[in-house]
CSV table of C-alpha atoms in Angstrom, one decimal:
chain,number,residue,atom,x,y,z
A,1,MET,CA,-29.8,23.1,-1.9
A,2,SER,CA,-29.8,19.8,-1.3
A,3,ARG,CA,-28.5,18.1,-4.0
A,4,ALA,CA,-25.7,20.3,-4.1
A,5,ALA,CA,-26.0,19.3,-0.2
A,6,ASP,CA,-25.9,15.3,-1.1
A,7,ASP,CA,-22.9,16.3,-4.3
A,8,LEU,CA,-20.3,18.0,-1.5
A,9,ARG,CA,-20.6,15.5,1.0
A,10,ASP,CA,-19.8,12.5,-1.8
A,11,ARG,CA,-17.2,14.8,-3.0
A,12,SER,CA,-16.5,15.4,0.7
A,13,ALA,CA,-16.3,11.5,1.3
A,14,ALA,CA,-13.9,11.0,-1.8
A,15,GLU,CA,-11.6,12.9,-0.3
A,16,VAL,CA,-10.8,11.4,2.7
A,17,ILE,CA,-10.9,7.7,1.3
A,18,THR,CA,-8.4,9.4,-1.2
A,19,GLY,CA,-6.2,10.5,1.3
A,20,GLY,CA,-7.1,14.4,1.7
A,21,PRO,CA,-7.0,15.9,-2.4
A,22,ARG,CA,-8.6,13.3,-5.2
A,23,TYR,CA,-4.9,11.6,-6.1
A,24,ARG,CA,-3.4,11.9,-3.0
A,25,THR,CA,-2.9,7.9,-2.4
A,26,PRO,CA,-2.5,7.0,-6.1
A,27,ARG,CA,-0.4,9.9,-5.8
A,28,LEU,CA,1.4,8.4,-2.5
A,29,LEU,CA,1.8,4.5,-4.4
A,30,VAL,CA,3.9,6.3,-7.1
A,31,ALA,CA,6.2,7.6,-4.8
A,32,PHE,CA,6.9,4.4,-3.2
A,33,GLY,CA,7.2,2.8,-6.0
A,34,GLY,CA,9.9,4.8,-7.1
A,35,LEU,CA,12.1,4.4,-3.8
A,36,GLN,CA,10.9,1.5,-3.9
A,37,TYR,CA,13.1,0.3,-6.8
A,38,VAL,CA,16.3,2.5,-5.3
A,39,LEU,CA,18.6,-0.9,-6.0
A,40,PHE,CA,22.1,0.8,-5.7
A,41,PRO,CA,23.7,-2.7,-6.3
A,42,ILE,CA,21.3,-3.9,-8.9
A,43,PRO,CA,24.2,-3.4,-11.1
A,44,VAL,CA,26.8,-4.4,-9.8
A,45,VAL,CA,25.3,-7.3,-7.2
A,46,ILE,CA,26.8,-10.3,-9.3
A,47,LEU,CA,30.0,-9.4,-9.1
A,48,PHE,CA,30.0,-8.6,-5.0
A,49,TRP,CA,28.5,-12.2,-4.5
A,50,THR,CA,31.8,-13.7,-7.2
A,51,ASP,CA,34.0,-10.9,-5.8
A,52,GLN,CA,33.2,-10.5,-2.3
A,53,ILE,CA,31.6,-13.6,-1.4
A,54,GLY,CA,32.8,-16.2,-3.5
A,55,LEU,CA,29.7,-17.2,-5.2
A,56,SER,CA,29.3,-20.0,-8.7
A,57,LEU,CA,26.9,-19.2,-10.8
A,58,THR,CA,24.8,-21.9,-9.1
A,59,GLN,CA,25.0,-20.3,-5.7
A,60,ILE,CA,23.8,-17.1,-6.8
A,61,MET,CA,20.9,-18.8,-8.6
A,62,VAL,CA,20.3,-20.8,-5.2
A,63,LEU,CA,20.0,-17.8,-3.7
A,64,GLN,CA,17.5,-16.4,-6.1
A,65,ALA,CA,15.3,-19.7,-4.8
A,66,ILE,CA,16.0,-18.7,-1.2
A,67,PHE,CA,14.9,-15.7,-2.1
A,68,GLY,CA,11.3,-16.8,-3.8
A,69,LEU,CA,10.6,-20.0,-1.2
A,70,ALA,CA,10.8,-17.3,1.0
A,71,SER,CA,7.8,-15.1,-1.5
A,72,VAL,CA,5.9,-18.7,-1.7
A,73,VAL,CA,5.8,-18.9,1.8
A,74,PHE,CA,4.3,-15.6,3.1
A,75,GLU,CA,3.1,-14.9,-0.4
A,76,PHE,CA,-0.4,-16.0,-0.2
A,77,PRO,CA,-1.0,-15.8,2.9
A,78,SER,CA,0.2,-12.1,3.7
A,79,GLY,CA,-2.2,-11.3,-0.1
A,80,TYR,CA,-4.8,-13.2,1.9
A,81,LEU,CA,-3.7,-10.8,5.0
A,82,ALA,CA,-4.2,-7.3,3.3
A,83,ASP,CA,-7.8,-8.1,2.6
A,84,ARG,CA,-8.2,-8.9,5.7
A,85,VAL,CA,-6.6,-6.1,7.2
A,86,GLY,CA,-5.9,-3.6,5.2
A,87,TYR,CA,-3.3,-2.5,2.4
A,88,ARG,CA,-2.0,0.2,4.1
A,89,THR,CA,-1.1,-2.0,7.0
A,90,ALA,CA,0.8,-4.7,4.7
A,91,LEU,CA,2.9,-2.6,3.2
A,92,LEU,CA,3.5,-1.7,6.1
A,93,ALA,CA,4.6,-4.6,7.1
A,94,GLY,CA,6.4,-4.5,3.6
A,95,ALA,CA,8.5,-2.0,4.5
A,96,ALA,CA,9.9,-2.3,7.8
A,97,LEU,CA,10.8,-5.9,6.6
A,98,TRP,CA,12.4,-4.4,4.3
A,99,THR,CA,14.8,-2.2,5.9
A,100,LEU,CA,15.4,-4.9,8.1
A,101,GLY,CA,16.6,-7.1,5.1
A,102,TRP,CA,19.0,-4.2,3.3
A,103,THR,CA,20.6,-4.2,7.2
A,104,ILE,CA,22.0,-7.8,7.2
A,105,TYR,CA,23.0,-7.5,3.8
A,106,ALA,CA,25.4,-5.2,4.5
A,107,ILE,CA,26.7,-6.9,7.7
A,108,ALA,CA,26.8,-10.8,5.8
A,109,THR,CA,29.9,-12.3,4.5
A,110,THR,CA,29.2,-15.6,3.7
A,111,PHE,CA,26.1,-17.5,1.7
A,112,GLY,CA,24.4,-17.8,5.1
A,113,GLU,CA,23.9,-14.8,5.7
A,114,ILE,CA,22.8,-13.5,2.8
A,115,ALA,CA,20.6,-16.2,2.3
A,116,LEU,CA,19.0,-15.4,6.0
A,117,GLY,CA,18.9,-11.4,4.4
A,118,GLU,CA,17.8,-12.8,1.4
A,119,ILE,CA,14.8,-14.8,2.7
A,120,VAL,CA,14.2,-11.5,4.8
A,121,LEU,CA,13.6,-9.2,1.7
A,122,GLY,CA,11.6,-12.0,-0.2
A,123,ALA,CA,8.5,-12.0,2.8
A,124,ALA,CA,8.7,-7.8,2.5
A,125,THR,CA,8.5,-8.2,-1.4
A,126,ALA,CA,5.5,-10.6,-0.5
A,127,PHE,CA,4.1,-7.6,1.9
A,128,VAL,CA,4.6,-5.3,-1.1
A,129,SER,CA,3.2,-7.9,-3.6
A,130,GLY,CA,-0.6,-7.1,-4.8
A,131,ALA,CA,-1.0,-4.7,-1.6
A,132,ASP,CA,0.8,-1.5,-3.3
A,133,SER,CA,-1.7,-2.4,-6.5
A,134,ALA,CA,-5.2,-3.0,-4.7
A,135,LEU,CA,-4.1,-0.4,-3.2
A,136,LEU,CA,-3.7,1.6,-6.2
A,137,PHE,CA,-6.9,0.0,-7.2
A,138,SER,CA,-9.2,0.1,-4.2
A,139,SER,CA,-8.0,3.9,-3.4
A,140,LEU,CA,-8.9,5.3,-7.8
A,141,ALA,CA,-12.2,3.3,-7.0
A,142,ALA,CA,-13.2,5.2,-4.2
A,143,ALA,CA,-12.6,7.8,-6.2
A,144,ASN,CA,-14.8,6.5,-9.0
A,145,ASP,CA,-11.9,6.5,-11.9
A,146,VAL,CA,-11.2,3.0,-12.1
A,147,GLY,CA,-10.5,3.5,-15.7
A,148,ALA,CA,-7.4,5.7,-14.5
A,149,TYR,CA,-5.5,2.5,-12.9
A,150,THR,CA,-4.6,0.9,-15.8
A,151,ARG,CA,-2.3,4.6,-16.3
A,152,TRP,CA,-1.8,4.9,-12.5
A,153,GLU,CA,0.1,1.5,-12.6
A,154,GLY,CA,1.8,2.8,-15.1
A,155,ARG,CA,2.8,5.6,-13.4
A,156,ALA,CA,3.9,4.0,-10.7
A,157,ARG,CA,6.1,1.1,-12.4
A,158,ALA,CA,8.2,3.6,-14.6
A,159,ALA,CA,9.1,5.5,-11.3
A,160,GLY,CA,10.3,2.7,-10.0
A,161,GLN,CA,12.3,2.3,-13.3
A,162,ALA,CA,13.7,5.7,-13.6
A,163,CYS,CA,14.8,5.5,-9.5
A,164,GLU,CA,16.1,2.3,-10.5
A,165,ALA,CA,18.1,3.7,-13.7
A,166,GLY,CA,19.0,6.5,-11.3
A,167,SER,CA,20.4,4.7,-8.2
A,168,SER,CA,22.0,2.1,-10.9
A,169,ALA,CA,24.0,4.8,-12.8
A,170,VAL,CA,25.9,5.6,-9.4
A,171,GLY,CA,26.0,1.9,-8.0
A,172,GLY,CA,28.6,1.2,-10.1
A,173,TRP,CA,30.8,3.8,-8.7
A,174,LEU,CA,30.0,3.4,-5.0
A,175,TYR,CA,30.7,0.1,-5.3
A,176,ALA,CA,34.7,1.3,-7.2
A,177,LEU,CA,34.6,2.9,-3.7
A,178,THR,CA,33.6,0.6,-1.1
A,179,PRO,CA,31.7,-2.7,-2.7
A,180,ARG,CA,29.8,-2.4,0.9
A,181,LEU,CA,28.8,1.4,0.7
A,182,PRO,CA,25.8,0.5,-2.6
A,183,PHE,CA,24.9,-2.0,0.4
A,184,TRP,CA,24.3,0.2,2.7
A,185,LEU,CA,22.9,3.5,1.5
A,186,GLN,CA,20.2,0.8,1.3
A,187,VAL,CA,19.1,0.9,5.2
A,188,PRO,CA,18.4,4.4,5.1
A,189,ASN,CA,16.1,4.1,1.4
A,190,ALA,CA,14.4,1.5,3.0
A,191,LEU,CA,13.8,3.8,6.0
A,192,ALA,CA,11.9,6.4,4.0
A,193,THR,CA,9.3,4.0,2.9
A,194,VAL,CA,8.2,2.8,5.9
A,195,ALA,CA,7.7,6.8,6.2
A,196,LEU,CA,6.1,7.8,3.3
A,197,VAL,CA,3.1,4.2,3.8
A,198,ALA,CA,2.7,5.8,6.9
A,199,THR,CA,0.9,9.2,5.3
A,200,MET,CA,-1.1,6.7,3.1
A,201,ARG,CA,-4.8,6.8,4.4
A,202,GLN,CA,-6.9,3.0,3.5
A,203,PRO,CA,-10.1,3.4,1.9
A,204,PRO,CA,-13.5,1.6,3.8
A,205,ARG,CA,-13.0,-1.8,2.8
A,206,ALA,CA,-16.1,-4.7,2.7
A,207,ARG,CA,-17.2,-6.1,5.7
A,208,VAL,CA,-15.6,-10.1,4.5
A,209,THR,CA,-17.9,-12.9,6.8
A,210,VAL,CA,-15.5,-16.0,7.1
A,211,ALA,CA,-18.0,-18.3,7.7
A,212,THR,CA,-15.1,-21.0,8.4
A,213,SER,CA,-11.7,-21.5,9.0
A,214,HIS,CA,-9.5,-18.4,7.5
A,215,PHE,CA,-7.1,-21.9,5.4
A,216,ALA,CA,-10.1,-22.8,4.4
A,217,ARG,CA,-11.4,-19.1,3.2
A,218,MET,CA,-8.0,-19.0,1.5
A,219,TRP,CA,-8.0,-22.8,-0.4
A,220,HIS,CA,-11.5,-21.3,-1.5
A,221,VAL,CA,-10.2,-17.6,-2.9
A,222,VAL,CA,-6.7,-20.0,-4.7
A,223,ARG,CA,-9.5,-22.8,-6.7
A,224,THR,CA,-11.7,-19.5,-7.1
A,225,THR,CA,-9.4,-18.8,-9.1
A,226,LEU,CA,-7.6,-21.3,-10.7
A,227,ARG,CA,-11.4,-22.6,-12.1
A,228,HIS,CA,-11.9,-19.3,-13.3
A,229,ARG,CA,-11.3,-19.2,-17.3
A,230,ARG,CA,-10.2,-15.8,-17.5
A,231,LEU,CA,-7.7,-15.2,-14.6
A,232,ARG,CA,-6.0,-18.6,-14.7
A,233,SER,CA,-5.3,-17.8,-18.4
A,234,ALA,CA,-4.5,-14.9,-17.2
A,235,ILE,CA,-1.6,-15.7,-14.7
A,236,GLN,CA,-0.1,-18.6,-17.1
A,237,LEU,CA,0.6,-15.5,-19.5
A,238,SER,CA,2.2,-13.7,-16.8
A,239,VAL,CA,4.0,-15.9,-15.5
A,240,THR,CA,5.2,-17.2,-18.7
A,241,LEU,CA,6.1,-13.1,-19.9
A,242,GLY,CA,7.8,-12.3,-16.2
A,243,LEU,CA,9.6,-15.9,-15.8
A,244,SER,CA,11.4,-14.9,-19.3
A,245,THR,CA,12.2,-11.7,-18.4
A,246,PHE,CA,13.4,-12.4,-15.2
A,247,THR,CA,15.8,-14.8,-15.9
A,248,MET,CA,17.3,-12.9,-18.0
A,249,VAL,CA,18.1,-9.8,-15.5
A,250,TRP,CA,20.3,-12.1,-13.3
A,251,LEU,CA,22.3,-12.8,-16.8
A,252,ILE,CA,23.3,-10.2,-17.9
A,253,GLN,CA,25.9,-9.2,-15.8
A,254,PRO,CA,27.8,-12.5,-16.8
A,255,TRP,CA,26.5,-11.5,-20.7
A,256,MET,CA,28.8,-8.3,-20.4
A,257,GLN,CA,31.8,-10.0,-18.4
A,258,ARG,CA,32.7,-11.9,-21.0
A,259,ARG,CA,31.9,-9.5,-23.6
A,260,GLY,CA,34.6,-7.0,-22.7
A,261,ILE,CA,32.6,-4.5,-21.1
A,262,PRO,CA,34.4,-2.4,-18.6
A,263,VAL,CA,32.6,-2.6,-15.1
A,264,ALA,CA,32.1,1.1,-15.0
A,265,TRP,CA,29.3,1.0,-17.5
A,266,PHE,CA,28.1,-1.8,-16.2
A,267,GLY,CA,25.7,1.0,-13.9
A,268,PRO,CA,25.4,3.7,-17.5
A,269,ILE,CA,23.8,0.7,-19.2
A,270,TRP,CA,21.7,-0.6,-16.1
A,271,ALA,CA,20.4,3.1,-15.6
A,272,ALA,CA,19.6,2.9,-19.2
A,273,ALA,CA,17.3,0.3,-19.9
A,274,HIS,CA,15.4,0.8,-17.0
A,275,LEU,CA,14.9,4.7,-18.5
A,276,TRP,CA,13.4,2.7,-21.6
A,277,LEU,CA,11.8,0.6,-19.4
A,278,ALA,CA,10.1,3.2,-17.4
A,279,THR,CA,8.8,4.9,-20.8
A,280,VAL,CA,7.9,2.0,-22.2
A,281,SER,CA,5.3,1.5,-19.0
A,282,LEU,CA,4.2,4.8,-19.5
A,283,ALA,CA,2.6,4.4,-23.1
A,284,SER,CA,1.9,0.8,-21.8
A,285,ALA,CA,-1.9,1.7,-22.3
A,286,ARG,CA,-1.9,3.5,-26.0
A,287,VAL,CA,0.2,1.5,-27.5
A,288,ALA,CA,-2.6,-1.4,-26.0
A,289,ASP,CA,-5.6,1.3,-26.7
A,290,ALA,CA,-3.9,1.3,-30.3
A,291,ILE,CA,-3.1,-1.9,-31.7
A,292,GLY,CA,-4.6,-4.4,-29.4
A,293,VAL,CA,-4.7,-5.6,-26.2
A,294,ARG,CA,-3.8,-9.5,-26.9
A,295,VAL,CA,-1.3,-7.5,-30.2
A,296,THR,CA,0.8,-6.5,-27.5
A,297,LEU,CA,1.2,-9.3,-25.2
A,298,ALA,CA,2.5,-11.7,-28.4
A,299,THR,CA,4.5,-8.9,-29.9
A,300,SER,CA,5.8,-8.9,-25.9
A,301,ALA,CA,6.3,-12.5,-26.1
A,302,VAL,CA,8.3,-12.3,-29.7
A,303,LEU,CA,10.3,-9.9,-28.8
A,304,VAL,CA,11.9,-12.1,-25.4
A,305,VAL,CA,12.5,-15.1,-28.1
A,306,ALA,CA,14.5,-12.5,-30.5
A,307,GLY,CA,16.1,-11.2,-27.5
A,308,TYR,CA,17.4,-14.8,-25.9
A,309,ALA,CA,18.5,-15.3,-30.1
A,310,LEU,CA,21.1,-12.8,-30.2
A,311,LEU,CA,22.3,-12.2,-27.0
A,312,ALA,CA,23.4,-16.0,-28.3
A,313,VAL,CA,24.6,-15.2,-31.6
A,314,LEU,CA,26.3,-11.9,-31.3
A,315,ASP,CA,30.2,-11.2,-29.8
A,316,THR,CA,29.7,-7.8,-30.5
A,317,PRO,CA,29.4,-5.9,-27.2
A,318,TRP,CA,27.1,-3.6,-28.8
A,319,ALA,CA,25.1,-6.8,-29.2
A,320,VAL,CA,23.7,-5.1,-25.0
A,321,ALA,CA,21.2,-3.3,-26.9
A,322,ALA,CA,19.0,-6.2,-27.5
A,323,TYR,CA,18.3,-6.9,-23.7
A,324,LEU,CA,16.5,-4.1,-24.5
A,325,CYS,CA,13.8,-6.1,-26.3
A,326,PHE,CA,13.1,-7.4,-22.1
A,327,MET,CA,13.0,-4.9,-20.7
A,328,THR,CA,10.2,-3.4,-23.9
A,329,THR,CA,8.4,-6.8,-22.6
A,330,ARG,CA,8.0,-5.6,-19.0
A,331,GLY,CA,6.8,-2.7,-19.8
A,332,LEU,CA,4.7,-3.7,-22.0
A,333,GLN,CA,2.6,-6.4,-20.1
A,334,SER,CA,2.8,-5.9,-16.7
A,335,PRO,CA,0.4,-2.8,-16.6
A,336,ILE,CA,-1.8,-4.6,-19.2
A,337,LEU,CA,-1.9,-7.7,-17.7
A,338,ALA,CA,-2.1,-6.5,-13.9
A,339,THR,CA,-5.2,-4.6,-15.4
A,340,VAL,CA,-6.8,-8.0,-16.9
A,341,ILE,CA,-6.6,-10.0,-13.7
A,342,GLN,CA,-8.2,-6.8,-11.3
A,343,ALA,CA,-11.1,-6.4,-13.4
A,344,ASP,CA,-12.2,-9.9,-13.0
A,345,ALA,CA,-10.7,-10.3,-9.3
A,346,PRO,CA,-13.1,-9.9,-6.6
A,347,HIS,CA,-13.4,-6.5,-4.7
A,348,GLU,CA,-13.5,-8.4,-1.5
A,349,ASP,CA,-10.4,-11.1,-2.3
A,350,ARG,CA,-7.8,-8.3,-4.8
A,351,ALA,CA,-4.7,-9.5,-2.8
A,352,SER,CA,-4.6,-12.4,-2.7
A,353,VAL,CA,-5.5,-13.0,-6.2
A,354,LEU,CA,-2.4,-10.3,-7.3
A,355,SER,CA,0.0,-12.6,-4.0
A,356,LEU,CA,-1.9,-15.6,-6.4
A,357,ASN,CA,-0.1,-14.5,-9.4
A,358,ALA,CA,2.6,-13.9,-7.8
A,359,LEU,CA,3.0,-16.6,-6.1
A,360,CYS,CA,2.9,-18.5,-9.4
A,361,PHE,CA,5.9,-17.0,-10.2
A,362,ARG,CA,8.4,-17.3,-7.8
A,363,LEU,CA,7.6,-21.3,-7.8
A,364,ALA,CA,7.9,-21.0,-11.5
A,365,PHE,CA,11.9,-19.7,-11.0
A,366,VAL,CA,12.6,-21.8,-7.5
A,367,ALA,CA,11.8,-24.9,-10.5
A,368,CYS,CA,14.2,-22.7,-12.9
A,369,GLY,CA,16.6,-20.2,-12.2
A,370,PRO,CA,18.9,-22.7,-10.1
A,371,ALA,CA,18.0,-25.0,-13.2
A,372,VAL,CA,19.1,-22.4,-15.4
A,373,GLY,CA,22.4,-21.7,-13.2
A,374,ALA,CA,23.9,-25.4,-13.7
A,375,LEU,CA,23.2,-25.1,-17.8
A,376,VAL,CA,25.5,-21.9,-17.6
A,377,ASP,CA,28.1,-23.5,-14.6
A,378,ARG,CA,28.3,-27.0,-17.3
A,379,PHE,CA,27.5,-25.5,-20.5
A,380,THR,CA,28.7,-22.1,-20.6
A,381,LEU,CA,26.7,-19.0,-21.6
A,382,GLU,CA,26.1,-18.9,-25.1
A,383,PRO,CA,24.2,-22.6,-25.8
A,384,THR,CA,21.9,-21.9,-22.5
A,385,LEU,CA,21.1,-18.6,-24.4
A,386,GLY,CA,20.0,-20.3,-26.9
A,387,ALA,CA,18.2,-23.1,-25.4
A,388,LEU,CA,15.8,-20.7,-23.2
A,389,ALA,CA,14.7,-19.0,-26.8
A,390,VAL,CA,13.6,-22.3,-27.6
A,391,ALA,CA,12.0,-22.7,-23.8
A,392,SER,CA,10.3,-19.3,-24.1
A,393,ALA,CA,8.8,-19.3,-27.8
A,394,ALA,CA,7.0,-22.8,-26.3
A,395,ALA,CA,5.7,-21.7,-23.1
A,396,SER,CA,5.2,-18.2,-24.7
A,397,ALA,CA,3.2,-19.7,-28.1
A,398,GLY,CA,0.7,-22.3,-24.8
A,399,ALA,CA,0.0,-19.2,-23.1
A,400,LEU,CA,-0.8,-16.5,-25.5
A,401,VAL,CA,-3.7,-19.6,-27.1
A,402,ALA,CA,-5.3,-20.0,-23.7
A,403,PHE,CA,-5.2,-16.2,-23.0
A,404,ARG,CA,-6.8,-15.9,-26.3
A,405,ARG,CA,-9.2,-18.6,-26.2
A,406,ALA,CA,-10.6,-17.0,-23.3
A,407,HIS,CA,-10.2,-13.1,-23.6
A,408,PRO,CA,-11.9,-12.4,-27.6
A,409,ALA,CA,-10.4,-9.5,-28.2
A,410,ARG,CA,-14.6,-7.3,-27.7
A,411,ALA,CA,-13.7,-7.8,-24.6
A,412,LEU,CA,-10.9,-6.5,-23.5
A,413,GLY,CA,-10.0,-2.8,-22.5
A,414,VAL,CA,-7.1,-1.6,-20.3
A,415,GLY,CA,-8.6,2.0,-20.4
């Protein structure tokens, strides 16, 4: 009888921690991942910036650098704050800022106003970054099912990509009705994320005693992470592959314009690409189990180089299919490397380490993004894509070598 009572007590504790039923919070996080990526403007945002606001591609890349700088300013402090006050609290702050940012965007008419919207959205992204994955990991740990993390992470990413695909499919049509309609529709969706996060529950957190100042503690986390060989190499590879694929996101719309693809097709093409991304995200854990983590990541790097090369040399509109190379890499590497990083991160600093990874990525884009835009404006798109193929090959090769040395094949597993 005593053992049965203990089992019942343990099960009840796990259910409370995960929010009622055992996987309630993970399910809510999957839904949050979906709502966060309902992005009606994304397939036509370049057109909005150029046709409605009058920006050049260099200015557009500067806007993204501003977004990146805002993320950099808030990224690591927000992750540290999430570890101290709770992942749910950080998600609530991010959702509220997300709502404010899209409201500013909907009424913006100048470069400065759009830049303000980008700053607020960058701060929102920083508060969410790391906190969502850390809450998922800690909720599964409370349910004694950490081994399922990669599958749940893949589901959350797949939900996000599926929702981005669905919203993108109608984004072009909404833009044709009135250019600002896609932006106004973001506001109620953002409010829905606030309501969703409010229903989540935070697992009990380990009590962390900070003997020195919080700034000293943050510096300790940075120093320890960058000295940790496995974490450092995983972050290096994550940033390299993430930057290679993210850059193409901002170049595919000009590429489609140059190939004469009708604007009405931008939404469906974007939707199809993200449905493919969602499918790959769901399959990422099975692929890694089948062929190995290191082979999967090496294949991801090769696909990026192939994608840039094909888009640089092929003139036919059908070559847009090469964009799937980037989507495949995103779908494979993101859940896998998130698992690798979380496995080595200290539990009391998990969100901080994930935010440090995101911060490194944002800094890399701030450094490279405007330069890519300037290259396109000066030398046109195709030579720039060729240069990016070469740069991606070199950067990925170095990152993969470091990763392989730090992570023996037998030590890797994604569950």
